[in-house]
């Protein structure tokens, strides 16, 4: 009769959420992604460093629910070492899979993760075009 | 892991004595109360005894108490029952914007079907102003429904003052007393109400049983038709065991109100003082004095309630938050918004409700955990720098 | 005095194993299933497991099962829920004249509010004729509701045949399976129904819990609005303990159906043979073959059912009668009258329903008692000489 | 937890009903009362012998519920030894009291008892006037 996990979260989500990696900001980032909807309880920032089209470093800040925090932390890790194109190609299902499955009621977090990657990369492109 | 339950406003454990009182009515005195033979009669008698003692405890007569499947049914029966019954007299209902969903969603449903609803504003402490009710009354008003105390922020409403107004205007007045019954004195006479909802699982009774007080002379359209039980107001085979358990829970709990009020108020205030002192940018939601003895509701800036709640849960502490975050439902508590909190703050709210098994150690433990968790989450939060310009 | 309970159709004792399964969800895993913390989650999981196993047992999906406070609520939710939801499409309901009050009184209520209801006749065995349903359907028909088996006379209706007709006409078909679930096989697929009501206390589960099966895709207007539980179909804090008990009861009972059917049918027929042979001027009500294994309903001429029932009760035997006699309610069973019984005969009816603890000794004992009682009451009855011209 | 009595009937009603007195008919009665409403499950006969305006004997037959049988038996006994006028003056409350109280849902039985007395006495008057 003991709970199997909060919200039926996978152990991976619970771990990520209690001790998220990549928390923080990068002082001179090549791109910053924002997904901001504080009226819906969400405010996310993703900082990336890019070298030769490869994302070499990622950090994040998140105001959001537990699943959001876990997801964004995971996303920040997933894109490290990937090319920009590879990062943009990451699907919601891949994000969910990396967390051993988001519960259905939290699938929107994966979408937020994708939007955040796009936003950061878009910003980096804008910057490099200047 | 040892768990500390601090969500007594959501539900309470059934008192083992209550469970013990229920058991014989499951396996032994199991007759259908409508049956005319001895098995039926003994069930019937148990129900009537329970009805009598619950009625007594709220200053009502037995015949004024209708058993329901809980507080939600009681609220629905009161609001829909009066509305349907008085269709020819009027179509206007006055309620507040901080009612429990059982009342407010019922009003919204009626609104869609053509009723007119006034959802009264509340002040920043969550108080309804009786004068606003006076102003809202029209000659088409058929019901006023204002809760006795709010389930989220614990504010106790001026029910007796409102009752004076509704009595003068001769309009039925319903109060949802689900959060107060068993916690502070509830008496239909001194409150002056015509209908009053209660639910057993909020006072150490079983889930799935509640009651609606309906003043003698007031007629309702039932929600359930059928065998005509509950004086034709609520058909369906009576839940004997739960009714008996409900009465037992009332018995045990009401006795304790005077001592529990003192004990819980002091624990409550200890916690409130602690959090406001030890964590920056926090504030108490709800009325500081006119407040349930067991209710704490605080906003913690820059972080989101659900993530605080889950972090606490990982440490074995169960509390509640005014913010829910799921793909299907978004949005912070309608109560906090109605009280004027900015949405971000409403998202950072936590409800901690105390009960019979809460002690000072629990309060200290949750304070300590909370400090750690808030520090960690604020370190992640982009709002901290935005708002305070620090990093 | 030892009592013999032969009123299993009215209600059954809760199986001690069911009570045992419920207990932890009262006192230990007491979380509110809507709470997001671990207490809430473990309650939620227990409910979903129960839902799954009950759904399985009737060939449905989990998402098609709505828990209610019993059979009466399930019937009300089905009939009102479909009627309110489809107001714009039509206003006509087809039902039978022998439905349980939970269905028939609901229809009468709707009739008063403007719906048109066809109450189909039944034959002398209590059978509905599917052809009559075909004839009754109009382009305004929004619901057909026919019970699976009748609670008084035990007649099992041709549900699958009716379903073929409703399916062709594309009209939702509800069946009240309160008397069949746990007693004979109930499968929504093979019955072909769209809605189906069940109640736990008829199958050794607790009172105050039931369920409504609603086929995927079919929408209902809820009876209760509020927190949005049960997929928004039935708000209100879930009765975790009773839901768990319900599933346990289903589990235990369904296993037994094959053996209990044989055992009870033979006891039933032993009694029927006995009474028809040993007491003059008696007759079996209900279908001789298409009948619940545990149902006996007999008319005993010249005497009144309630007086037989109470005489039996004085001997420790609990049965039921189709006749109620009180200052407020008069009149014999609407079921027996619909089957064409003369009123006097309907007054002399007795329902004896068998269950898990019934044995051959009980059957013999009640037969003996009945002979004595009938002899005594007939000696008092003025009808004996009037009808038979003997004294 | 044992039932206190069926229907909450008084012990007196239960006794009366299990072993009613005065069951039967009088062969040459001075009056017969009928209250017949078989469609409501009731058919009652009361036979009386009268001597010098005093009811000397009463017997009854009853098709009806338990409370009705007990009440009519009690009524038949109450009128024995009473004058016609005394018998007509018996009130519903007196009948109920003689049974140590009919439950509210069975108070109509007392009314039936009064009607039956009236009917029998009316019949006896008709007969003696011939
Ligand atoms: C104020 C209030 N009203 C109504 C309800 C609903 O009662 P129940 O949970 O018994 O359906 C609750 C609790 O859930 C409540 O707190
Ligand atoms: C056929 C039938 N339908 C509905 C009901 C009502 O169910 P419940 O007693 O759970 O309200 C009953 C039993 O009372 C029944 O026999």
Coordinates of N, CA, C and O in Angstrom, one line a residue, chain A residues 34-112:
Chain A
X34 N 13.7 31.6 -23.9 CA 12.7 32.0 -22.9 C 11.4 31.3 -23.2 O 11.0 31.3 -24.4
X35 N 10.8 30.7 -22.2 CA 9.4 30.3 -22.3 C 8.7 30.9 -21.1 O 9.0 30.5 -20.0
X36 N 8.0 31.9 -21.3 CA 7.5 32.6 -20.1 C 6.0 32.7 -20.2 O 5.4 33.3 -21.1
X37 N 5.3 32.2 -19.2 CA 3.9 32.3 -19.0 C 3.5 32.2 -17.6 O 2.9 31.3 -17.1
X38 N 4.0 33.3 -16.8 CA 3.9 33.2 -15.4 C 2.4 33.1 -14.9 O 2.1 32.6 -13.9
X39 N 1.5 33.6 -15.8 CA 0.1 33.5 -15.4 C -0.3 32.1 -15.5 O -1.4 31.7 -15.0
X40 N 0.5 31.2 -16.1 CA 0.2 29.8 -16.0 C 1.2 29.1 -15.2 O 1.4 27.9 -15.3
X41 N 1.9 29.9 -14.4 CA 2.8 29.3 -13.4 C 4.1 28.8 -14.0 O 4.8 27.9 -13.5
X42 N 4.5 29.4 -15.2 CA 5.7 28.9 -15.8 C 6.6 30.0 -16.3 O 6.1 31.0 -16.9
X43 N 7.9 29.9 -16.0 CA 8.9 30.9 -16.5 C 10.2 30.1 -16.6 O 10.7 29.7 -15.6
X44 N 10.7 30.0 -17.8 CA 11.8 29.1 -18.0 C 12.9 29.9 -18.8 O 12.6 30.7 -19.7
X45 N 14.2 29.6 -18.5 CA 15.3 30.2 -19.2 C 16.3 29.1 -19.5 O 16.6 28.3 -18.6
X46 N 16.8 29.1 -20.7 CA 17.8 28.1 -21.1 C 19.0 28.9 -21.7 O 18.8 29.7 -22.6
X47 N 20.2 28.7 -21.2 CA 21.4 29.4 -21.6 C 22.3 28.3 -22.4 O 22.5 27.2 -21.8
X48 N 22.7 28.7 -23.6 CA 23.6 27.7 -24.3 C 24.9 28.4 -24.8 O 24.9 29.6 -25.1
X49 N 25.9 27.6 -24.8 CA 27.2 27.9 -25.4 C 27.3 27.1 -26.7 O 27.0 25.9 -26.6
X50 N 27.7 27.7 -27.8 CA 27.8 27.0 -29.0 C 29.2 27.1 -29.6 O 29.8 28.2 -29.6
X51 N 29.8 26.0 -30.1 CA 31.1 26.1 -30.7 C 31.0 25.2 -32.0 O 30.7 24.0 -31.9
X52 N 31.2 25.9 -33.1 CA 31.2 25.1 -34.4 C 29.8 24.4 -34.6 O 29.8 23.2 -34.9
X53 N 28.8 25.1 -34.3 CA 27.4 24.5 -34.4 C 27.1 23.3 -33.4 O 26.2 22.6 -33.5
X54 N 28.1 23.2 -32.5 CA 27.8 22.1 -31.5 C 27.5 22.9 -30.1 O 28.2 23.8 -29.8
X55 N 26.5 22.4 -29.5 CA 26.1 23.0 -28.2 C 27.1 22.4 -27.1 O 27.1 21.2 -26.9
X56 N 27.9 23.2 -26.6 CA 29.0 22.7 -25.7 C 28.5 22.8 -24.2 O 29.1 22.1 -23.4
X57 N 27.6 23.7 -23.9 CA 27.2 23.8 -22.5 C 25.8 24.3 -22.5 O 25.3 25.1 -23.4
X58 N 25.0 23.9 -21.4 CA 23.6 24.4 -21.3 C 23.3 24.5 -19.8 O 23.7 23.7 -19.0
X59 N 22.7 25.6 -19.5 CA 22.2 25.8 -18.1 C 20.8 26.3 -18.1 O 20.3 26.9 -19.1
X60 N 20.1 26.2 -17.0 CA 18.7 26.6 -17.0 C 18.3 27.2 -15.7 O 18.9 27.0 -14.6
X61 N 17.2 28.0 -15.7 CA 16.5 28.4 -14.6 C 15.0 28.1 -14.8 O 14.5 28.3 -15.9
X62 N 14.3 27.7 -13.8 CA 12.9 27.3 -14.0 C 12.0 27.7 -12.8 O 12.4 27.4 -11.7
X63 N 11.0 28.3 -13.1 CA 9.8 28.5 -12.2 C 8.7 27.7 -12.8 O 8.2 27.9 -13.9
X64 N 8.4 26.6 -12.1 CA 7.4 25.7 -12.6 C 7.2 24.5 -11.7 O 7.8 24.4 -10.7
X65 N 6.3 23.6 -12.2 CA 6.0 22.5 -11.3 C 7.2 21.5 -11.4 O 8.1 21.6 -12.1
X66 N 7.1 20.5 -10.6 CA 8.2 19.5 -10.4 C 8.5 18.9 -11.8 O 9.7 18.7 -12.1
X67 N 7.5 18.5 -12.5 CA 7.8 17.8 -13.8 C 8.5 18.7 -14.8 O 9.4 18.3 -15.5
X68 N 8.1 20.0 -14.7 CA 8.8 21.0 -15.6 C 10.2 21.1 -15.3 O 11.1 21.1 -16.1
X69 N 10.5 21.2 -14.0 CA 11.9 21.4 -13.6 C 12.7 20.1 -14.0 O 13.8 20.3 -14.6
X70 N 12.2 19.0 -13.7 CA 12.9 17.7 -14.1 C 13.1 17.7 -15.6 O 14.2 17.3 -16.1
X71 N 12.1 18.1 -16.4 CA 12.1 18.0 -17.8 C 13.2 19.0 -18.4 O 14.0 18.6 -19.3
X72 N 13.2 20.2 -17.9 CA 14.1 21.2 -18.4 C 15.5 20.8 -18.1 O 16.5 21.0 -18.9
X73 N 15.7 20.3 -16.9 CA 17.1 19.8 -16.5 C 17.5 18.7 -17.5 O 18.6 18.7 -18.0
X74 N 16.6 17.8 -17.7 CA 16.9 16.7 -18.7 C 17.2 17.2 -20.1 O 18.2 16.8 -20.7
X75 N 16.4 18.2 -20.5 CA 16.6 18.8 -21.9 C 18.0 19.4 -21.9 O 18.7 19.3 -22.9
X76 N 18.3 20.2 -20.9 CA 19.6 20.9 -20.9 C 20.8 19.9 -21.1 O 21.8 20.2 -21.7
X77 N 20.6 18.7 -20.5 CA 21.6 17.7 -20.6 C 21.6 17.0 -22.0 O 22.7 16.7 -22.5
X78 N 20.4 16.8 -22.5 CA 20.3 16.1 -23.8 C 20.9 16.9 -24.9 O 21.4 16.3 -25.9
X79 N 20.9 18.2 -24.8 CA 21.4 18.9 -26.0 C 22.9 19.1 -25.9 O 23.5 19.4 -26.9
X80 N 23.5 19.0 -24.8 CA 25.0 19.1 -24.7 C 25.7 18.1 -25.6 O 25.4 16.9 -25.5
X81 N 26.6 18.6 -26.4 CA 27.3 17.7 -27.3 C 26.6 17.5 -28.6 O 27.1 16.9 -29.5
X82 N 25.4 17.9 -28.7 CA 24.6 17.8 -30.0 C 24.8 19.0 -30.9 O 25.1 20.1 -30.4
X83 N 24.7 18.7 -32.2 CA 24.7 19.9 -33.1 C 23.4 20.6 -33.0 O 22.4 20.1 -32.5
X84 N 23.4 21.8 -33.5 CA 22.1 22.6 -33.5 C 21.0 21.9 -34.1 O 19.9 21.8 -33.6
X85 N 21.3 21.3 -35.3 CA 20.2 20.6 -36.0 C 19.7 19.3 -35.2 O 18.5 19.1 -35.2
X86 N 20.7 18.6 -34.6 CA 20.3 17.5 -33.8 C 19.4 17.9 -32.7 O 18.4 17.3 -32.3
X87 N 19.8 19.0 -32.0 CA 19.0 19.5 -30.9 C 17.6 19.9 -31.3 O 16.6 19.6 -30.6
X88 N 17.5 20.6 -32.5 CA 16.2 21.0 -32.9 C 15.3 19.8 -33.3 O 14.1 19.8 -33.3
X89 N 16.0 18.7 -33.6 CA 15.2 17.5 -34.0 C 14.7 16.6 -32.8 O 14.0 15.7 -33.0
X90 N 15.1 17.0 -31.6 CA 14.7 16.2 -30.5 C 13.1 16.3 -30.3 O 12.6 17.4 -30.4
X91 N 12.5 15.1 -30.3 CA 11.0 15.1 -30.2 C 10.5 15.1 -28.8 O 11.3 14.8 -27.8
X92 N 9.3 15.4 -28.6 CA 8.6 15.3 -27.3 C 8.7 13.9 -26.7 O 9.0 13.7 -25.5
X93 N 8.5 12.9 -27.6 CA 8.6 11.5 -27.2 C 10.0 11.2 -26.7 O 10.2 10.5 -25.7
X94 N 11.0 11.7 -27.4 CA 12.4 11.4 -26.9 C 12.6 12.0 -25.5 O 13.3 11.4 -24.7
X95 N 12.1 13.2 -25.3 CA 12.3 13.9 -24.0 C 11.6 13.0 -22.9 O 12.2 12.7 -21.9
X96 N 10.4 12.6 -23.2 CA 9.6 11.8 -22.3 C 10.4 10.5 -22.0 O 10.5 10.1 -20.9
X97 N 10.9 9.9 -23.1 CA 11.6 8.6 -22.9 C 12.8 8.8 -22.1 O 13.1 7.9 -21.2
X98 N 13.5 9.9 -22.3 CA 14.7 10.1 -21.5 C 14.4 10.2 -20.0 O 15.3 10.0 -19.1
X99 N 13.2 10.5 -19.7 CA 12.8 10.6 -18.3 C 12.1 9.3 -17.8 O 11.4 9.3 -16.8
X100 N 12.2 8.3 -18.7 CA 11.5 7.0 -18.4 C 9.9 7.3 -18.4 O 9.2 6.6 -17.6
X101 N 9.5 8.2 -19.2 CA 8.1 8.4 -19.3 C 7.5 9.5 -18.4 O 7.5 9.4 -17.2
X102 N 7.0 10.5 -19.1 CA 6.2 11.5 -18.3 C 4.8 11.0 -18.2 O 4.3 10.4 -19.2
X103 N 4.1 11.2 -17.1 CA 2.7 10.8 -17.1 C 1.9 11.6 -18.0 O 2.3 12.8 -18.3
X104 N 0.8 11.1 -18.5 CA 0.0 11.8 -19.5 C -0.4 13.3 -19.1 O -0.3 14.2 -19.9
X105 N -0.7 13.4 -17.8 CA -1.1 14.8 -17.3 C 0.1 15.7 -17.3 O -0.1 16.9 -17.1
X106 N 1.3 15.3 -17.6 CA 2.5 16.1 -17.6 C 3.2 16.2 -19.0 O 4.3 16.6 -19.1
X107 N 2.5 15.7 -20.0 CA 3.1 15.6 -21.3 C 3.4 17.0 -21.8 O 4.3 17.2 -22.7
X108 N 2.7 18.0 -21.4 CA 2.9 19.4 -21.8 C 4.3 19.9 -21.5 O 4.9 20.8 -22.1
X109 N 5.0 19.2 -20.5 CA 6.3 19.7 -20.1 C 7.3 19.4 -21.2 O 8.3 20.1 -21.5
X110 N 7.1 18.3 -21.9 CA 8.0 17.9 -23.0 C 7.9 19.0 -24.1 O 8.9 19.4 -24.7
X111 N 6.7 19.4 -24.3 CA 6.4 20.5 -25.3 C 7.2 21.7 -24.9 O 7.9 22.4 -25.8
X112 N 7.1 22.1 -23.7 CA 7.8 23.3 -23.2 C 9.3 23.1 -23.4 O 10.0 24.1 -23.8

